Short mmCIF file of C-alpha atoms and ligand atoms in Angstrom, two decimals:
data_model
loop_
_atom_site.label_atom_id
_atom_site.label_comp_id
_atom_site.label_asym_id
_atom_site.label_seq_id
_atom_site.Cartn_x
_atom_site.Cartn_y
_atom_site.Cartn_z
CA UNK E 1 0.00 0.00 0.00
CA UNK E 2 1.42 3.34 -1.00
CA UNK E 3 1.12 6.05 1.61
CA UNK E 4 2.24 8.94 -0.57
CA UNK E 5 2.35 10.30 -4.08
CA UNK E 6 5.51 9.46 -5.97
CA UNK E 7 6.76 13.00 -6.61
CA UNK E 8 10.18 13.94 -7.95
CA UNK E 9 11.45 14.65 -4.43
CA UNK E 10 10.92 10.98 -3.61
CA UNK E 11 12.58 9.69 -6.76
CA UNK E 12 15.49 11.96 -5.89
CA UNK E 13 15.99 10.40 -2.45
CA UNK E 14 16.09 6.91 -3.96
CA UNK E 15 18.65 7.91 -6.60
CA UNK E 16 20.86 9.37 -3.88
CA UNK E 17 20.77 6.17 -1.82
CA UNK E 18 21.58 4.12 -4.92
CA UNK E 19 24.54 6.34 -5.82
CA UNK E 20 26.03 5.98 -2.33
CA UNK E 21 25.40 2.23 -1.99
CA UNK E 22 27.33 1.78 -5.28
CA UNK E 23 30.53 3.05 -3.64
CA UNK E 24 31.99 0.08 -1.69
CA UNK E 25 33.19 1.78 1.50
CA UNK E 26 34.39 -1.41 3.18
CA UNK E 27 36.25 -0.83 6.45
CA UNK E 28 38.99 -3.12 7.81
CA UNK E 29 40.75 -3.37 11.15
CA UNK E 30 44.06 -3.12 9.30
CA UNK E 31 44.24 0.45 7.94
CA UNK E 32 46.51 -0.74 5.11
CA UNK E 33 43.70 -2.97 3.80
CA UNK E 34 41.25 -0.06 3.40
CA UNK E 35 40.64 1.23 -0.11
CA UNK E 36 40.70 4.91 0.88
CA UNK E 37 39.93 6.03 -2.69
CA UNK E 38 36.40 4.64 -2.24
CA UNK E 39 35.95 6.64 0.96
CA UNK E 40 37.27 9.78 -0.78
CA UNK E 41 34.80 9.21 -3.61
CA UNK E 42 31.95 8.67 -1.14
CA UNK E 43 32.57 12.05 0.46
CA UNK E 44 32.71 13.74 -2.95
CA UNK E 45 29.44 12.06 -3.99
CA UNK E 46 27.80 12.98 -0.67
CA UNK E 47 28.71 16.63 -1.21
CA UNK E 48 27.30 16.46 -4.73
CA UNK E 49 24.04 14.85 -3.55
CA UNK E 50 23.51 17.17 -0.58
CA UNK E 51 24.73 20.64 -1.63
CA UNK E 52 22.72 22.62 0.92
CA UNK E 53 23.73 20.41 3.81
CA UNK E 54 27.36 21.09 2.92
CA UNK E 55 26.88 24.80 2.20
CA UNK E 56 24.68 25.79 5.13
CA UNK E 57 26.13 23.84 8.04
CA UNK E 58 29.53 23.82 9.71
CA UNK E 59 31.53 20.70 8.85
CA UNK E 60 34.37 19.13 10.84
CA UNK E 61 36.24 16.11 9.54
CA UNK E 62 36.83 13.43 12.19
CA UNK E 63 39.05 10.36 11.92
CA UNK E 64 40.04 9.51 8.38
CA UNK E 65 36.68 10.05 6.65
CA UNK E 66 34.19 10.74 9.43
CA UNK E 67 31.99 13.84 9.26
CA UNK E 68 30.49 16.01 11.97
CA UNK E 69 27.98 18.62 10.77
CA UNK E 70 26.59 21.36 12.95
CA UNK E 71 23.25 22.78 11.82
CA UNK E 72 22.61 25.87 13.92
CA UNK E 73 19.19 26.06 15.48
CA UNK E 74 17.28 28.85 17.16
CA UNK E 75 18.83 27.71 20.44
CA UNK E 76 21.82 25.57 21.41
CA UNK E 77 21.02 24.67 25.00
CA UNK E 78 19.49 21.26 24.19
CA UNK E 79 21.21 20.08 20.99
CA UNK E 80 20.36 16.82 19.26
CA UNK E 81 22.83 14.43 17.60
CA UNK E 82 21.72 12.20 14.71
CA UNK E 83 24.18 9.44 13.87
CA UNK E 84 24.91 6.99 11.06
CA UNK E 85 28.01 5.38 9.58
CA UNK E 86 29.21 5.31 6.01
CA UNK E 87 31.38 2.19 6.15
CA UNK E 88 30.08 -1.31 5.45
CA UNK E 89 31.21 -4.87 6.21
CA UNK E 90 32.85 -6.90 3.42
CA UNK E 91 30.86 -9.17 1.13
CA UNK E 92 31.41 -12.92 1.17
CA UNK E 93 32.13 -13.72 -2.49
CA UNK E 94 30.47 -17.13 -2.17
CA UNK E 95 27.22 -15.85 -0.66
CA UNK E 96 24.24 -16.29 -2.98
CA UNK E 97 23.24 -12.62 -3.45
CA UNK E 98 20.17 -12.39 -5.74
CA UNK E 99 21.48 -9.06 -7.04
CA UNK E 100 25.10 -7.85 -7.07
CA UNK E 101 25.89 -6.32 -3.65
CA UNK E 102 27.22 -2.99 -4.93
CA UNK E 103 24.82 -2.38 -7.85
CA UNK E 104 21.96 -0.94 -5.77
CA UNK E 105 19.49 -2.63 -8.12
CA UNK E 106 15.93 -1.38 -7.85
CA UNK E 107 13.71 -4.45 -8.18
CA UNK E 108 10.52 -5.73 -6.54
CA UNK E 109 10.03 -2.37 -4.86
CA UNK E 110 13.33 -2.53 -3.00
CA UNK E 111 16.90 -1.30 -3.28
CA UNK E 112 19.30 -4.23 -2.99
CA UNK E 113 22.85 -3.96 -1.78
CA UNK E 114 25.38 -3.96 1.04
CA UNK E 115 24.74 -1.04 3.35
CA UNK E 116 21.11 -0.37 2.41
CA UNK E 117 20.03 -1.32 5.96
CA UNK E 118 23.39 -0.98 7.71
CA UNK E 119 23.72 1.94 7.61
CA UNK E 120 23.54 4.03 4.43
CA UNK E 121 19.72 4.01 4.55
CA UNK E 122 19.91 6.00 7.79
CA UNK E 123 22.76 8.18 6.57
CA UNK E 124 20.92 9.19 3.40
CA UNK E 125 17.61 9.40 5.29
CA UNK E 126 19.05 11.90 7.77
CA UNK E 127 20.92 13.90 5.10
CA UNK E 128 17.87 14.06 2.83
CA UNK E 129 15.58 15.14 5.68
CA UNK E 130 17.99 18.00 6.47
CA UNK E 131 18.38 18.89 2.77
CA UNK E 132 14.60 19.13 2.27
CA UNK E 133 14.16 21.23 5.41
CA UNK E 134 16.99 23.57 4.36
CA UNK E 135 15.34 24.03 0.97
CA UNK E 136 12.20 25.09 2.78
CA UNK E 137 14.13 27.61 4.84
CA UNK E 138 13.44 25.73 8.06
CA UNK E 139 15.49 26.47 11.20
CA UNK E 140 15.45 23.76 13.89
CA UNK E 141 14.49 24.81 17.41
CA UNK E 142 17.82 23.48 18.70
CA UNK E 143 21.22 22.81 17.13
CA UNK E 144 21.19 19.56 15.20
CA UNK E 145 24.50 17.74 14.84
CA UNK E 146 25.00 14.96 12.29
CA UNK E 147 27.75 12.52 13.21
CA UNK E 148 28.63 10.17 10.35
CA UNK E 149 31.34 7.65 11.28
CA UNK E 150 33.64 5.93 8.80
CA UNK E 151 34.86 2.95 10.83
CA UNK E 152 31.94 1.76 12.96
CA UNK E 153 32.19 -1.82 11.74
CA UNK E 154 35.76 -2.10 13.02
CA UNK E 155 35.28 -0.18 16.29
CA UNK E 156 37.39 2.66 14.93
CA UNK E 157 38.30 6.10 16.19
CA UNK E 158 35.91 8.42 14.29
CA UNK E 159 33.10 8.23 16.88
CA UNK E 160 35.36 8.77 19.92
CA UNK E 161 36.94 11.70 18.04
CA UNK E 162 33.52 13.20 17.35
CA UNK E 163 32.74 12.88 21.07
CA UNK E 164 36.04 14.56 21.96
CA UNK E 165 35.22 17.41 19.59
CA UNK E 166 31.76 17.92 21.10
CA UNK E 167 33.14 17.72 24.62
CA UNK E 168 35.79 20.33 23.81
CA UNK E 169 33.08 22.57 22.36
CA UNK E 170 31.06 22.19 25.57
CA UNK E 171 28.19 20.43 23.80
CA UNK E 172 25.93 18.41 26.11
CA UNK E 173 23.33 16.79 23.83
CA UNK E 174 19.72 16.48 24.95
CA UNK E 175 19.63 13.16 23.13
CA UNK E 176 21.60 11.12 20.61
CA UNK E 177 20.01 8.85 18.03
CA UNK E 178 21.96 6.10 16.26
CA UNK E 179 21.29 2.84 14.42
CA UNK E 180 20.08 -0.22 16.30
CA UNK E 181 16.36 -0.93 16.48
CA UNK E 182 13.88 -0.66 13.61
CA UNK E 183 10.18 -0.86 12.91
CA UNK E 184 10.41 -4.60 13.33
CA UNK E 185 7.82 -6.81 11.68
CA UNK E 186 7.59 -10.46 12.86
CA UNK E 187 9.54 -9.44 15.94
CA UNK E 188 7.94 -11.85 18.36
CA UNK E 189 5.84 -14.99 17.77
CA UNK E 190 2.17 -14.23 18.39
CA UNK E 191 2.59 -10.45 18.18
CA UNK E 192 1.23 -9.27 14.83
CA UNK E 193 1.83 -5.52 15.16
CA UNK E 194 5.25 -4.21 14.15
CA UNK E 195 7.31 -2.91 17.07
CA UNK E 196 9.35 0.27 16.91
CA UNK E 197 12.14 -1.09 19.06
CA UNK E 198 14.40 1.56 20.53
CA UNK E 199 17.67 0.39 22.05
CA UNK E 200 18.11 2.08 25.44
CA UNK E 201 21.36 0.33 26.28
CA UNK E 202 23.77 -2.13 24.71
CA UNK E 203 25.83 -5.00 26.01
CA UNK E 204 29.58 -4.42 26.39
CA UNK E 205 31.89 -6.33 24.06
CA UNK E 206 34.92 -7.76 25.84
CA UNK E 207 37.45 -10.26 24.52
CA UNK E 208 39.89 -12.40 26.45
CA UNK E 209 42.38 -15.09 25.56
CA UNK E 210 42.89 -18.21 27.66
CA UNK E 211 46.52 -19.30 27.44
CA UNK E 212 48.29 -22.38 28.77
CA UNK E 213 52.08 -22.78 28.48
CA UNK E 214 53.90 -26.09 28.89
CA UNK E 215 56.86 -28.17 27.87
CA UNK E 216 55.57 -29.29 24.50
CA UNK E 217 57.88 -31.75 22.81
CA UNK E 218 57.68 -34.90 20.76
CA UNK E 219 54.27 -36.48 20.24
CA UNK E 220 55.71 -39.97 20.91
CA UNK E 221 56.18 -39.27 24.62
CA UNK E 222 53.15 -37.28 25.76
CA UNK E 223 52.69 -36.30 29.41
CA UNK E 224 49.24 -36.11 31.02
CA UNK E 225 47.46 -32.75 31.09
CA UNK E 226 49.61 -30.94 28.55
CA UNK E 227 48.73 -27.36 27.53
CA UNK E 228 46.08 -28.45 25.02
CA UNK E 229 44.22 -30.78 27.38
CA UNK E 230 44.37 -28.20 30.17
CA UNK E 231 42.97 -25.57 27.84
CA UNK E 232 40.20 -27.92 26.72
CA UNK E 233 39.24 -28.55 30.35
CA UNK E 234 39.13 -24.80 30.99
CA UNK E 235 36.88 -24.25 27.98
CA UNK E 236 34.45 -26.94 29.13
CA UNK E 237 34.40 -25.60 32.69
CA UNK E 238 33.51 -22.16 31.37
CA UNK E 239 30.85 -23.61 29.08
CA UNK E 240 29.26 -25.38 32.06
CA UNK E 241 29.22 -22.26 34.23
CA UNK E 242 27.03 -19.64 32.56
CA UNK E 243 26.59 -16.29 34.27
CA UNK E 244 23.39 -15.89 36.30
CA UNK E 245 20.37 -14.92 34.22
CA UNK E 246 17.92 -12.10 34.97
CA UNK E 247 15.43 -9.99 33.07
CA UNK E 248 16.42 -6.31 32.93
CA UNK E 249 13.87 -3.50 33.32
CA UNK E 250 13.97 -2.59 29.61
CA UNK E 251 12.96 -6.13 28.67
CA UNK E 252 10.14 -6.11 31.22
CA UNK E 253 8.87 -2.86 29.70
CA UNK E 254 9.16 -4.29 26.17
CA UNK E 255 7.03 -7.28 27.20
CA UNK E 256 4.49 -5.10 29.02
CA UNK E 257 4.03 -3.01 25.90
CA UNK E 258 3.68 -6.12 23.74
CA UNK E 259 0.98 -7.61 25.98
CA UNK E 260 -2.07 -5.89 24.40
CA UNK E 261 -0.91 -7.10 20.96
CA UNK E 262 -0.01 -10.66 22.01
CA UNK E 263 -2.03 -13.86 21.79
CA UNK E 264 -4.45 -14.50 24.64
CA UNK E 265 -2.22 -17.26 26.02
CA UNK E 266 0.83 -15.03 26.37
CA UNK E 267 -0.92 -11.84 27.42
CA UNK E 268 -1.09 -12.40 31.20
CA UNK E 269 2.61 -13.37 31.43
CA UNK E 270 3.66 -10.31 29.43
CA UNK E 271 1.37 -7.87 31.20
CA UNK E 272 2.71 -9.01 34.57
CA UNK E 273 6.30 -9.36 33.43
CA UNK E 274 7.56 -7.26 36.35
CA UNK E 275 6.07 -9.50 39.03
CA UNK E 276 6.81 -12.71 37.13
CA UNK E 277 10.44 -11.89 36.47
CA UNK E 278 11.92 -15.22 37.73
CA UNK E 279 9.46 -17.31 35.68
CA UNK E 280 10.06 -15.11 32.69
CA UNK E 281 13.84 -15.37 32.99
CA UNK E 282 13.65 -19.17 33.05
CA UNK E 283 11.36 -19.13 30.00
CA UNK E 284 13.74 -16.87 28.07
CA UNK E 285 16.74 -19.05 28.92
CA UNK E 286 14.84 -22.20 27.87
CA UNK E 287 13.56 -20.72 24.61
CA UNK E 288 16.94 -20.81 22.86
CA UNK E 289 20.27 -19.04 22.52
CA UNK E 290 18.82 -15.78 21.16
CA UNK E 291 16.42 -15.17 24.02
CA UNK E 292 18.91 -16.55 26.55
CA UNK E 293 21.37 -13.88 25.38
CA UNK E 294 18.78 -11.29 26.44
CA UNK E 295 19.13 -12.42 30.05
CA UNK E 296 22.84 -12.72 30.75
CA UNK E 297 26.46 -12.17 29.90
CA UNK E 298 27.46 -14.67 27.22
CA UNK E 299 30.77 -16.40 26.43
CA UNK E 300 31.57 -17.57 22.91
CA UNK E 301 34.75 -19.54 22.32
CA UNK E 302 35.97 -18.24 18.97
CA UNK E 303 39.64 -18.66 18.02
CA UNK E 304 41.73 -21.71 18.93
CA UNK E 305 45.43 -22.41 18.46
CA UNK E 306 47.82 -25.13 19.58
CA UNK E 307 50.44 -27.23 17.90
CA UNK E 308 51.47 -26.33 14.35
CA UNK E 309 52.20 -29.97 13.43
CA UNK E 310 50.56 -33.37 13.86
CA UNK E 311 53.60 -34.92 15.56
CA UNK E 312 54.43 -32.00 17.88
CA UNK E 313 52.89 -31.34 21.30
CA UNK E 314 51.93 -27.71 21.72
CA UNK E 315 54.04 -25.66 24.12
CA UNK E 316 51.35 -22.96 24.06
CA UNK E 317 47.63 -23.50 23.59
CA UNK E 318 45.25 -20.54 23.29
CA UNK E 319 41.53 -19.93 22.98
CA UNK E 320 39.79 -16.64 22.28
CA UNK E 321 36.61 -15.90 24.20
CA UNK E 322 34.23 -13.20 22.98
CA UNK E 323 32.15 -11.94 25.89
CA UNK E 324 29.01 -9.79 25.72
CA UNK E 325 28.62 -8.16 29.11
CA UNK E 326 25.03 -7.83 30.28
CA UNK E 327 23.60 -4.61 31.67
CA UNK E 328 24.10 -4.82 35.45
CA UNK E 329 27.30 -6.86 35.18
CA UNK E 330 30.81 -5.39 35.06
CA UNK E 331 33.93 -6.52 33.20
CA UNK E 332 35.71 -7.01 36.55
CA UNK E 333 32.85 -9.16 37.85
CA UNK E 334 32.79 -11.22 34.68
CA UNK E 335 36.56 -11.82 34.80
CA UNK E 336 36.15 -12.94 38.40
CA UNK E 337 33.49 -15.39 37.30
CA UNK E 338 35.74 -16.74 34.53
CA UNK E 339 38.62 -17.26 36.98
CA UNK E 340 36.38 -19.07 39.45
CA UNK E 341 34.73 -21.19 36.76
CA UNK E 342 38.08 -22.33 35.35
CA UNK E 343 39.76 -22.56 38.78
CA UNK E 344 43.16 -23.40 37.38
CA UNK E 345 46.09 -21.07 38.02
CA UNK E 346 47.95 -22.50 35.02
CA UNK E 347 45.34 -21.03 32.68
CA UNK E 348 46.33 -17.42 32.08
CA UNK E 349 43.64 -14.93 31.21
CA UNK E 350 44.78 -12.12 28.90
CA UNK E 351 42.29 -9.29 28.38
CA UNK E 352 42.35 -8.25 24.70
CA UNK E 353 39.63 -5.58 24.78
CA UNK E 354 37.21 -4.52 27.45
CA UNK E 355 33.98 -2.57 27.23
CA UNK E 356 31.42 -2.16 29.98
CA UNK E 357 27.72 -2.32 29.04
CA UNK E 358 26.29 1.13 28.25
CA UNK E 359 24.28 3.00 30.88
CA UNK E 360 20.51 2.64 30.47
CA UNK E 361 18.94 5.73 28.89
CA UNK E 362 15.85 7.07 30.66
CA UNK E 363 12.38 6.89 29.12
CA UNK E 364 11.50 10.53 29.63
CA UNK E 365 10.87 13.50 27.29
CA UNK E 366 13.24 12.50 24.47
CA UNK E 367 11.98 8.92 24.43
CA UNK E 368 8.43 10.30 24.36
CA UNK E 369 9.30 12.37 21.29
CA UNK E 370 10.56 9.26 19.50
CA UNK E 371 7.49 7.33 20.60
CA UNK E 372 5.08 10.02 19.44
CA UNK E 373 6.69 10.44 16.01
CA UNK E 374 6.89 6.65 15.51
CA UNK E 375 3.15 6.46 16.30
CA UNK E 376 2.42 9.14 13.72
CA UNK E 377 4.48 7.78 10.83
CA UNK E 378 3.85 4.12 11.60
CA UNK E 379 0.26 4.02 12.92
CA UNK E 380 0.11 0.20 12.96
CA UNK E 381 3.23 -0.02 15.15
CA UNK E 382 4.01 0.73 18.79
CA UNK E 383 7.29 1.85 20.33
CA UNK E 384 9.13 -0.07 23.04
CA UNK E 385 12.58 -0.08 24.64
CA UNK E 386 15.00 -2.99 24.40
CA UNK E 387 18.52 -4.08 25.28
CA UNK E 388 20.74 -4.24 22.20
CA UNK E 389 22.92 -7.31 21.81
CA UNK E 390 25.25 -5.73 19.24
CA UNK E 391 27.54 -2.71 19.66
CA UNK E 392 27.12 0.68 17.98
CA UNK E 393 29.22 3.84 17.73
CA UNK E 394 26.69 5.55 19.98
CA UNK E 395 28.19 3.86 23.06
CA UNK E 396 30.94 6.50 22.95
CA UNK E 397 28.32 9.25 23.22
CA UNK E 398 27.16 7.98 26.61
CA UNK E 399 30.19 9.89 27.96
CA UNK E 400 28.59 13.23 27.10
CA UNK E 401 24.89 12.37 26.98
CA UNK E 402 22.46 10.60 29.27
CA UNK E 403 19.87 9.88 26.55
CA UNK E 404 21.32 7.68 23.84
CA UNK E 405 18.78 5.82 21.70
CA UNK E 406 19.32 3.27 18.98
CA UNK E 407 16.60 3.21 16.33
CA UNK E 408 16.43 3.36 12.52
CA UNK E 409 12.97 4.35 11.23
CA UNK E 410 12.67 1.61 8.63
CA UNK E 411 10.21 -1.25 8.44
CA UNK E 412 12.17 -4.49 8.38
CA UNK E 413 11.00 -8.08 8.16
CA UNK E 414 12.79 -10.85 10.03
CA UNK E 415 14.54 -11.86 6.77
CA UNK E 416 15.72 -8.29 6.26
CA UNK E 417 17.11 -8.07 9.80
CA UNK E 418 18.94 -11.35 9.23
CA UNK E 419 20.43 -10.04 5.97
CA UNK E 420 22.48 -7.44 7.86
CA UNK E 421 26.18 -8.47 7.73
CA UNK E 422 24.98 -11.42 5.60
CA UNK E 423 23.60 -11.47 2.03
CA UNK E 424 20.55 -10.13 0.17
CA UNK E 425 20.51 -6.95 2.26
CA UNK E 426 17.69 -4.78 0.89
CA UNK E 427 15.54 -1.84 1.92
CA UNK E 428 12.01 -1.41 0.57
CA UNK E 429 11.53 1.87 -1.30
CA UNK E 430 8.36 2.66 0.65
CA UNK E 431 10.11 1.91 3.93
CA UNK E 432 13.01 4.14 2.97
CA UNK E 433 10.75 7.06 2.08
CA UNK E 434 8.80 6.62 5.35
CA UNK E 435 12.15 6.76 7.12
CA UNK E 436 13.13 10.02 5.41
CA UNK E 437 9.74 11.45 6.40
CA UNK E 438 10.25 10.29 9.99
CA UNK E 439 13.66 11.97 10.34
CA UNK E 440 12.08 15.12 8.94
CA UNK E 441 9.18 14.99 11.39
CA UNK E 442 11.55 14.33 14.28
CA UNK E 443 13.67 17.39 13.44
CA UNK E 444 10.55 19.54 13.03
CA UNK E 445 9.27 18.42 16.43
CA UNK E 446 12.41 19.19 18.42
CA UNK E 447 11.05 21.57 21.06
CA UNK E 448 12.54 24.83 22.23
ZN1 ZN Y 501 25.84 -0.50 11.45
#
């Protein structure tokens, strides 16, 4: 069902998204592996597509190719930051894409390609909303900052640099909006209405390496409990000792808001989620790894290394553990748990990276603004908070802002959400245009 007339302004927004998806801005952890010419070209194309945005705002370059725009409002006491990132994850050459990942093919009412959902749809949506408002001579009630990162997918430095710039300029945002949630269709079995899920916090990503050193030597004379066996025992001990599960407040609120839309069987449990927390937690843990991850800090054994040869005993055996720290837990507490679970002083724990979970953003005036505008643009949907499992650049902004929300105003099916970082990523044209309209409405509604 079309909700608007297909005027030239709309065709224009689609062409812009296509042009920017066609530039493969793939980021890599190793700076030498980055094709910087693509990033240069992206910035040139962005300037070409959004002339007013570039002419009428103040632009600061952050990191290698990150951009921070300041659009002056009538007041600057409660500024707003809208975020997106221009880099994308690489494409697996063997993945069965229906349409080439960097062609931005327009077919079946959708734009297909890497980055359409993550996160060029948001980037172009925000830029186009600002461009249209500038053309109309609109001045926002408060300063609006656009922070477009260039290395989000590799946890790069552009976002922290943007934060440092804002901090130095004495900017204390009223709220920050970044990617994360969406207008999620098929979000929960038995709940037909789409949910405008707004991330109010995110788990902290922490990585450790378990390391066991030993004598190694010839495989013909093995000793008991060599480094590899000791490491294997440690891995199994950790696997058998999950962190305690609990249901955080944001999840309780999500369920309470879903209750009126849920099947009759589920409704009482959801409506009383607060009181039934222990029952609920057990149900979430039992329902599978995805819902279990909503309730606790998780450990995933990822990398493994030992002997380089079949007839050599390893002198060092190592295992990488990727940890997602739940809201309410701390990195120190989790490391304590790991030490106790393994209870073997010969297993060394090296911390590779550590990030605490983000503070929980309040559900006050700024959240209400998001909720109200979501209700207007997506009348069949309802807004609700949730705990994000993945990390976003916005975590850095929690240092200068209490209200950090993670939401992209695009309708997405389950298949679309699963296509992110995978294949067949595509954004429906109607959904994209609704998103542009939502960003516009949000900016127009920023109060004095
Ligand atoms: Zn992203």
